[in-house]
Short mmCIF file of C-alpha atoms in Angstrom, two decimals:
data_model
loop_
_atom_site.label_atom_id
_atom_site.label_comp_id
_atom_site.label_asym_id
_atom_site.label_seq_id
_atom_site.Cartn_x
_atom_site.Cartn_y
_atom_site.Cartn_z
CA MET X 18 -22.22 32.39 -4.50
CA LYS X 19 -19.02 32.87 -6.14
CA LYS X 20 -16.96 30.83 -4.01
CA TRP X 21 -19.61 28.19 -4.36
CA SER X 22 -19.23 28.44 -8.41
CA SER X 23 -15.63 28.51 -7.61
CA ILE X 24 -15.64 25.20 -5.80
CA LYS X 25 -17.77 23.69 -8.39
CA GLU X 26 -15.88 24.52 -11.22
CA LYS X 27 -12.70 23.34 -9.63
CA ALA X 28 -14.43 19.74 -8.61
CA ILE X 29 -15.35 19.59 -12.21
CA VAL X 30 -11.73 20.22 -12.99
CA GLN X 31 -10.89 17.64 -11.26
CA LEU X 32 -13.34 15.03 -11.90
CA SER X 33 -12.37 15.92 -15.83
CA ILE X 34 -8.92 15.28 -15.01
CA SER X 35 -9.58 12.03 -13.02
CA GLY X 36 -11.70 10.46 -16.22
CA ILE X 37 -8.94 11.46 -18.60
CA VAL X 38 -6.24 9.75 -16.07
CA ALA X 39 -8.60 6.41 -15.69
CA PHE X 40 -9.09 6.65 -19.24
CA ILE X 41 -5.58 6.65 -20.58
CA GLY X 42 -5.25 3.56 -17.85
CA GLY X 43 -7.54 1.38 -19.23
CA TRP X 44 -6.94 2.57 -23.30
CA ILE X 45 -3.16 1.41 -22.18
CA PHE X 46 -4.17 -1.96 -20.85
CA THR X 47 -6.14 -2.47 -23.91
CA LEU X 48 -3.30 -1.80 -26.25
CA ILE X 49 -1.04 -4.48 -24.10
CA HIS X 50 -4.21 -7.02 -24.30
CA ALA X 51 -4.60 -7.13 -20.09
CA PRO X 52 -7.32 -9.35 -19.11
CA ILE X 53 -10.28 -6.87 -17.77
CA PRO X 54 -8.42 -3.45 -19.14
CA TRP X 55 -11.04 -1.07 -18.26
CA LEU X 56 -11.32 -2.22 -14.58
CA LEU X 57 -7.67 -3.36 -14.10
CA GLY X 58 -6.39 -0.11 -16.24
CA SER X 59 -8.59 2.59 -14.99
CA MET X 60 -8.18 1.16 -10.85
CA THR X 61 -4.34 1.28 -11.84
CA ALA X 62 -4.12 4.66 -13.40
CA MET X 63 -6.05 5.99 -10.12
CA LEU X 64 -3.79 4.06 -7.68
CA LEU X 65 -0.86 5.70 -9.00
CA ALA X 66 -2.03 9.01 -10.02
CA SER X 67 -3.36 9.64 -6.14
CA ARG X 68 0.27 9.17 -4.92
CA THR X 69 1.25 12.44 -6.86
CA LYS X 70 1.57 15.51 -4.41
CA GLY X 71 0.04 18.56 -5.05
CA MET X 72 -3.03 17.15 -6.98
CA THR X 73 -6.45 15.95 -5.94
CA PHE X 74 -8.34 13.25 -7.88
CA ILE X 75 -11.85 12.83 -7.06
CA TRP X 76 -14.63 10.10 -7.97
CA PRO X 77 -18.07 10.27 -6.84
CA LYS X 78 -19.48 7.39 -5.44
CA VAL X 79 -22.64 7.79 -7.59
CA LEU X 80 -20.28 7.01 -10.70
CA ARG X 81 -19.64 3.79 -9.05
CA ASP X 82 -23.14 3.35 -8.49
CA ILE X 83 -23.95 3.52 -11.81
CA GLY X 84 -21.28 0.89 -12.69
CA LEU X 85 -22.87 -1.62 -10.34
CA VAL X 86 -26.48 -1.08 -11.31
CA ILE X 87 -25.09 -2.25 -14.88
CA VAL X 88 -23.13 -5.43 -13.45
CA GLY X 89 -26.28 -6.09 -11.12
CA TYR X 90 -28.26 -5.95 -14.70
CA SER X 91 -26.40 -8.30 -16.51
CA ILE X 92 -26.13 -11.21 -13.48
CA GLY X 93 -29.76 -10.77 -12.71
CA LEU X 94 -30.27 -11.94 -16.69
CA SER X 95 -28.44 -14.96 -15.81
CA PHE X 96 -30.86 -16.35 -12.67
CA THR X 97 -33.26 -18.41 -14.58
CA GLN X 98 -35.41 -20.98 -13.32
CA ASP X 99 -32.77 -23.73 -14.16
CA ALA X 100 -30.15 -21.88 -12.59
CA LEU X 101 -32.04 -21.52 -9.14
CA ALA X 102 -32.62 -25.28 -9.02
CA ASP X 103 -29.42 -26.04 -9.60
CA ILE X 104 -28.06 -23.41 -6.51
CA VAL X 105 -30.39 -25.29 -4.39
CA HIS X 106 -28.30 -28.16 -4.93
CA HIS X 107 -25.34 -26.37 -4.03
CA LEU X 108 -26.74 -25.37 -0.43
CA PRO X 109 -24.84 -28.27 1.50
CA TYR X 110 -21.43 -27.20 0.42
CA MET X 111 -22.25 -23.20 -0.01
CA LEU X 112 -22.51 -23.59 3.79
CA LEU X 113 -19.86 -26.19 4.67
CA LEU X 114 -17.15 -24.21 2.78
CA THR X 115 -18.50 -20.80 3.65
CA CYS X 116 -17.88 -21.94 7.62
CA PHE X 117 -14.56 -23.60 6.62
CA ILE X 118 -13.38 -20.26 4.73
CA ILE X 119 -14.89 -17.89 7.79
CA LEU X 120 -12.93 -20.71 10.52
CA MET X 121 -9.83 -20.51 8.45
CA CYS X 122 -10.02 -16.52 8.42
CA ALA X 123 -10.62 -16.46 12.11
CA CYS X 124 -7.50 -18.06 12.29
CA ILE X 125 -5.28 -15.78 10.03
CA ALA X 126 -6.68 -12.71 12.09
CA PHE X 127 -5.15 -14.48 15.41
CA LEU X 128 -1.99 -14.76 13.30
CA VAL X 129 -2.08 -10.95 12.48
CA THR X 130 -3.21 -10.03 16.25
CA LYS X 131 0.26 -12.17 17.18
CA LEU X 132 2.27 -10.49 14.81
CA SER X 133 1.23 -7.15 14.85
CA GLY X 134 -0.50 -6.46 18.26
CA ILE X 135 -3.54 -5.58 16.61
CA ASP X 136 -6.64 -6.03 18.67
CA TYR X 137 -8.37 -9.30 17.72
CA PRO X 138 -11.42 -7.71 16.86
CA THR X 139 -9.84 -5.03 14.18
CA ALA X 140 -7.86 -8.16 12.97
CA LEU X 141 -10.94 -10.41 12.49
CA THR X 142 -13.08 -7.83 10.84
CA SER X 143 -9.89 -7.31 8.44
CA SER X 144 -9.54 -10.87 7.49
CA ILE X 145 -13.28 -11.80 7.11
CA PRO X 146 -13.73 -11.73 3.12
CA GLY X 147 -16.80 -9.45 2.63
CA GLY X 148 -17.52 -6.95 0.51
CA LEU X 149 -15.44 -3.80 0.99
CA SER X 150 -17.94 -0.90 1.28
CA GLN X 151 -20.22 -3.35 3.41
CA ILE X 152 -17.41 -4.32 5.88
CA VAL X 153 -16.82 -0.77 6.27
CA VAL X 154 -19.90 0.45 6.84
CA PHE X 155 -20.76 -2.38 9.59
CA VAL X 156 -17.34 -1.40 11.47
CA GLU X 157 -18.37 2.35 11.83
CA GLU X 158 -21.28 0.90 13.64
CA VAL X 159 -19.19 -1.19 16.21
CA LYS X 160 -16.82 1.01 18.66
CA GLY X 161 -13.36 -0.56 19.55
CA ILE X 162 -12.22 -1.43 16.16
CA ASP X 163 -9.51 0.99 13.92
CA ILE X 164 -11.76 1.49 10.65
CA THR X 165 -8.32 2.82 8.87
CA ILE X 166 -6.51 -0.84 9.56
CA VAL X 167 -9.72 -2.40 8.14
CA THR X 168 -10.37 -0.35 5.28
CA PHE X 169 -6.51 -0.92 4.42
CA PHE X 170 -6.64 -4.30 4.81
CA HIS X 171 -9.62 -4.80 2.83
CA VAL X 172 -8.42 -2.63 -0.20
CA ILE X 173 -5.12 -4.53 -0.64
CA ARG X 174 -7.20 -7.66 -0.46
CA VAL X 175 -9.67 -6.76 -3.27
CA MET X 176 -6.94 -5.14 -5.43
CA MET X 177 -5.10 -8.44 -5.10
CA VAL X 178 -7.97 -10.62 -6.28
CA VAL X 179 -8.84 -8.46 -9.15
CA PHE X 180 -5.50 -8.67 -9.99
CA LEU X 181 -4.50 -11.66 -9.41
CA PHE X 182 -7.50 -13.89 -10.24
CA PRO X 183 -7.75 -13.02 -14.14
CA PHE X 184 -3.91 -13.52 -14.29
CA LEU X 185 -4.32 -16.47 -12.07
CA VAL X 186 -7.06 -18.48 -14.06
CA PHE X 187 -5.98 -17.56 -17.23
CA HIS X 188 -2.33 -18.76 -16.62
CA LEU X 189 -3.17 -22.12 -14.63
CA PRO X 190 -2.54 -25.39 -16.54
CA PHE X 191 -5.83 -26.55 -15.76
CA THR X 192 -7.82 -23.68 -16.73
CA GLU X 193 -5.91 -22.68 -19.71
CA LYS X 194 -8.33 -24.39 -22.20
CA GLU X 195 -11.28 -23.05 -20.70
CA ILE X 196 -10.68 -19.35 -20.66
CA THR X 197 -11.72 -16.88 -23.27
CA PHE X 198 -11.35 -13.15 -22.12
CA LEU X 199 -14.12 -11.25 -23.98
CA ASN X 200 -11.57 -8.46 -24.63
CA GLU X 201 -12.47 -8.22 -28.25
CA HIS X 202 -16.31 -6.71 -28.77
CA SER X 203 -18.00 -9.08 -31.28
CA SER X 204 -20.05 -8.14 -34.50
CA SER X 205 -23.11 -8.03 -32.73
CA ASP X 206 -22.02 -5.41 -30.53
CA VAL X 207 -24.13 -2.88 -32.55
CA ASP X 208 -27.14 -5.18 -32.80
CA LYS X 209 -27.57 -5.46 -28.90
CA TRP X 210 -27.03 -1.98 -28.83
CA ARG X 211 -30.15 -1.55 -31.26
CA GLY X 212 -31.59 -4.30 -29.31
CA LEU X 213 -31.60 -2.48 -26.11
CA PHE X 214 -34.22 0.27 -26.86
CA PRO X 215 -37.38 0.62 -25.62
CA SER X 216 -37.20 -1.82 -23.48
CA ILE X 217 -34.36 -0.97 -21.17
CA ILE X 218 -35.82 2.68 -20.36
CA LEU X 219 -38.27 0.35 -18.30
CA PHE X 220 -35.46 -2.23 -16.68
CA THR X 221 -33.42 0.97 -16.06
CA VAL X 222 -36.11 2.64 -13.92
CA ILE X 223 -36.90 -0.72 -12.08
CA CYS X 224 -33.29 -1.43 -11.63
CA VAL X 225 -32.39 2.29 -9.76
CA TYR X 226 -35.44 2.04 -7.95
CA ALA X 227 -34.33 -1.32 -6.94
CA GLY X 228 -31.28 0.08 -5.56
CA LYS X 229 -32.51 3.04 -3.90
CA LEU X 230 -34.80 0.82 -2.18
CA ALA X 231 -32.05 -1.55 -0.97
CA GLN X 232 -30.21 1.32 -0.04
CA LYS X 233 -33.32 2.66 1.94
CA TRP X 234 -33.07 -0.82 3.79
CA LYS X 235 -29.90 -1.06 4.34
CA VAL X 236 -29.39 -3.50 2.27
CA PRO X 237 -25.09 -4.70 1.77
CA ALA X 238 -24.26 -3.31 -1.84
CA PRO X 239 -27.55 -2.09 -2.56
CA PHE X 240 -26.69 -0.45 -6.01
CA PHE X 241 -25.65 -3.99 -7.31
CA LEU X 242 -28.03 -6.12 -5.12
CA GLY X 243 -30.97 -3.92 -5.54
CA PRO X 244 -30.83 -4.63 -9.42
CA VAL X 245 -29.89 -8.65 -9.20
CA ILE X 246 -32.89 -9.02 -7.14
CA ALA X 247 -35.36 -7.41 -9.19
CA VAL X 248 -34.38 -8.63 -12.56
CA THR X 249 -33.88 -12.18 -11.05
CA ILE X 250 -37.75 -11.69 -10.52
CA LEU X 251 -38.86 -10.38 -13.23
CA THR X 252 -36.54 -12.94 -15.34
CA LEU X 253 -38.46 -15.29 -13.55
CA CYS X 254 -42.01 -14.06 -14.44
CA GLY X 255 -41.16 -14.34 -17.97
CA LEU X 256 -40.44 -10.70 -18.41
CA GLU X 257 -36.77 -10.95 -19.74
CA GLY X 258 -34.37 -7.81 -20.72
CA PRO X 259 -31.93 -7.00 -23.37
CA GLU X 260 -28.77 -8.42 -23.43
CA ILE X 261 -26.42 -5.98 -22.17
CA PRO X 262 -23.24 -4.53 -25.18
CA SER X 263 -19.94 -5.49 -24.49
CA SER X 264 -18.86 -1.90 -24.57
CA LEU X 265 -21.67 -0.60 -22.20
CA LEU X 266 -20.02 -3.25 -19.92
CA ASP X 267 -16.48 -1.92 -20.46
CA LEU X 268 -18.04 1.52 -19.11
CA SER X 269 -19.50 -0.11 -15.78
CA LYS X 270 -15.84 -1.25 -15.56
CA PHE X 271 -14.45 2.04 -16.00
CA LEU X 272 -16.58 3.48 -13.07
CA ILE X 273 -15.91 0.78 -10.39
CA GLY X 274 -12.22 0.64 -11.22
CA GLY X 275 -11.36 4.14 -10.88
CA TYR X 276 -13.36 4.41 -7.88
CA ILE X 277 -11.59 1.50 -5.93
CA GLY X 278 -8.37 3.04 -7.07
CA LEU X 279 -8.54 6.08 -4.93
CA LEU X 280 -9.60 4.14 -1.95
CA LEU X 281 -6.25 3.03 -0.67
CA LYS X 282 -5.02 5.68 1.30
CA THR X 283 -1.59 4.57 3.16
CA ASP X 284 -1.04 8.31 4.77
CA LYS X 285 -3.61 7.56 7.09
CA LEU X 286 -2.33 4.35 8.26
CA ALA X 287 0.07 3.93 11.63
CA ASN X 288 3.07 1.95 11.48
CA LYS X 289 3.08 1.61 7.48
CA LYS X 290 6.50 -0.77 7.76
CA LYS X 291 4.72 -3.53 9.48
CA MET X 292 0.94 -3.07 8.61
CA ILE X 293 1.59 -3.36 4.76
CA PRO X 294 3.33 -6.71 4.77
CA LEU X 295 0.75 -8.07 6.92
CA ALA X 296 -1.96 -6.75 4.95
CA PHE X 297 -0.26 -8.61 2.05
CA LEU X 298 0.68 -11.98 4.12
CA SER X 299 -3.52 -12.37 5.27
CA SER X 300 -5.07 -11.34 1.65
CA PHE X 301 -2.47 -13.90 0.29
CA LEU X 302 -3.17 -16.76 3.11
CA ILE X 303 -6.93 -15.83 2.55
CA ILE X 304 -6.25 -16.41 -1.60
CA CYS X 305 -4.50 -19.54 -1.03
CA THR X 306 -7.49 -20.75 1.62
CA THR X 307 -10.43 -19.92 -1.15
CA LEU X 308 -8.19 -21.59 -4.14
CA GLY X 309 -7.78 -24.91 -2.45
CA CYS X 310 -11.57 -25.16 -1.67
CA SER X 311 -12.20 -23.83 -5.20
CA VAL X 312 -10.55 -27.20 -6.53
CA PHE X 313 -12.27 -29.49 -4.19
CA LEU X 314 -15.95 -27.55 -5.06
CA ALA X 315 -15.45 -27.88 -8.86
CA ASN X 316 -14.61 -31.42 -8.37
CA GLN X 317 -17.53 -32.14 -6.45
CA TYR X 318 -20.05 -30.37 -8.95
CA ASN X 319 -18.00 -30.80 -11.84
CA LEU X 320 -17.90 -27.04 -12.27
CA SER X 321 -15.10 -25.03 -14.11
CA TYR X 322 -12.47 -24.46 -12.39
CA VAL X 323 -13.07 -20.44 -13.16
CA THR X 324 -16.32 -20.68 -11.77
CA SER X 325 -15.87 -22.36 -8.83
CA PHE X 326 -12.46 -20.30 -8.20
CA LEU X 327 -14.82 -16.94 -8.69
CA SER X 328 -17.77 -18.89 -6.64
CA LEU X 329 -15.31 -18.58 -3.22
CA ALA X 330 -13.13 -15.62 -4.02
CA PRO X 331 -12.71 -13.05 -1.54
CA GLY X 332 -13.62 -9.96 -2.99
CA GLY X 333 -16.61 -8.18 -3.42
CA MET X 334 -19.86 -9.74 -5.30
CA ASP X 335 -19.42 -6.81 -8.08
CA GLN X 336 -15.67 -7.39 -8.75
CA MET X 337 -15.84 -11.10 -8.86
CA GLY X 338 -19.59 -10.58 -11.33
CA ILE X 339 -17.49 -8.43 -13.79
CA ILE X 340 -14.45 -11.16 -13.82
CA ALA X 341 -17.33 -13.69 -14.29
CA TYR X 342 -18.73 -11.91 -17.19
CA GLU X 343 -15.60 -11.43 -18.43
CA VAL X 344 -14.18 -14.91 -18.41
CA ASP X 345 -17.90 -16.53 -19.21
CA ALA X 346 -18.02 -17.98 -15.90
CA ASP X 347 -21.29 -19.53 -14.52
CA LEU X 348 -22.88 -15.90 -13.03
CA SER X 349 -25.74 -17.23 -11.31
CA THR X 350 -23.47 -19.90 -9.62
CA VAL X 351 -20.38 -17.33 -8.85
CA ALA X 352 -23.45 -14.79 -7.58
CA SER X 353 -25.23 -17.13 -5.28
CA TYR X 354 -21.69 -18.57 -3.23
CA GLN X 355 -20.86 -14.65 -2.81
CA LEU X 356 -23.88 -13.56 -1.82
CA PHE X 357 -24.35 -16.78 0.78
CA ARG X 358 -21.38 -16.24 2.05
CA MET X 359 -21.98 -12.18 2.97
CA LEU X 360 -25.08 -13.31 4.29
CA LEU X 361 -23.28 -16.06 6.52
CA ILE X 362 -20.64 -13.36 7.43
CA TYR X 363 -23.29 -10.90 8.36
CA MET X 364 -25.56 -12.88 10.45
CA ALA X 365 -22.18 -14.91 12.21
CA ILE X 366 -19.95 -12.23 12.76
CA PRO X 367 -21.71 -9.79 14.86
CA PRO X 368 -22.38 -11.88 17.41
CA ILE X 369 -18.74 -13.24 17.63
CA LEU X 370 -17.33 -9.78 17.97
CA GLN X 371 -19.94 -8.61 20.53
CA LEU X 372 -18.65 -11.60 22.53
CA VAL X 373 -14.83 -10.67 21.85
CA LEU X 374 -15.59 -7.40 23.10
CA LYS X 375 -17.46 -8.69 26.40
CA TRP X 376 -14.33 -10.76 26.96
CA ARG X 377 -12.02 -7.87 26.40
CA VAL X 378 -14.03 -5.77 28.67
CA LYS X 379 -14.08 -8.24 31.62
CA LYS X 380 -10.47 -9.11 30.96
CA SER X 381 -9.93 -5.39 31.66
CA ALA X 382 -11.98 -5.25 34.81
CA SER X 383 -10.20 -8.08 36.42
CA LYS X 384 -7.01 -6.50 36.24
#
């Protein structure tokens, strides 16, 4: 009993220190007026702190899930009937651009294989721009794929996207006039807090239950997609929830950023000198591919470049949703493109991997 109590107290101390470090990171990023300070700041602080020898930092997944529920609820509010009609109009280019991006990622994976000697299934899974947590879960169920390499490549890409996209869309000449980062809380934030109750209690229960149900049904990113789907259905039925205050959204970014910051574990990676540059090269090529496609998409549908960038960006739906909210992009369009790509990847990639793995087995047997 004493041993369990000691372990519990130690975990509480580690979590408290982690929270303080992440808060300091967010606060510093706020002071320097960085975009999305509570996401980037907490993530950077935890990433740097985790390299400290002799210190253990923890960030329970439940904290990230709370942040995802808040973001999922906020995005669900944006799916109105007009937004859904617009999404149907986008379907042809959703399919075309998603297939093109997957094809380019397959080519980049081939390049990674040639440069590193990594087997192609591992390189392909490392290059496919799905959500980090969903890809890792998928890899765990497929034999013959190096999960450490896949996780490392995806973490590098998520961090590059989360860091680069806010600065990229803010500084590009043709997007500069469109962007207003919502770092400052408006005077109506207090009014939004007052307007939350009591209806937010009902929506909170529904969102949490939807997340758990999605998790039970093994839906990707359950605590994000569950609330998005549930709130979308309620909104379309005429039951619209209260708007989320900026400070509560900052809390969600803080909870998600701290979790992401602890994901990068280079100590488990073999041949670091080769893998780290390759991970950055692969991520850079994928980001350039999606940027080129986003310019095409923006011109086809008269979208803002910001919305088209985030719709095709090779990050998870949750991170792109946060950035989309921060820069006042079209939330429903961003979420729709990200969701469509994820679903297509989950339908297309498993059969491709099975074919490649079978081909490898036959090739080995013939030698």
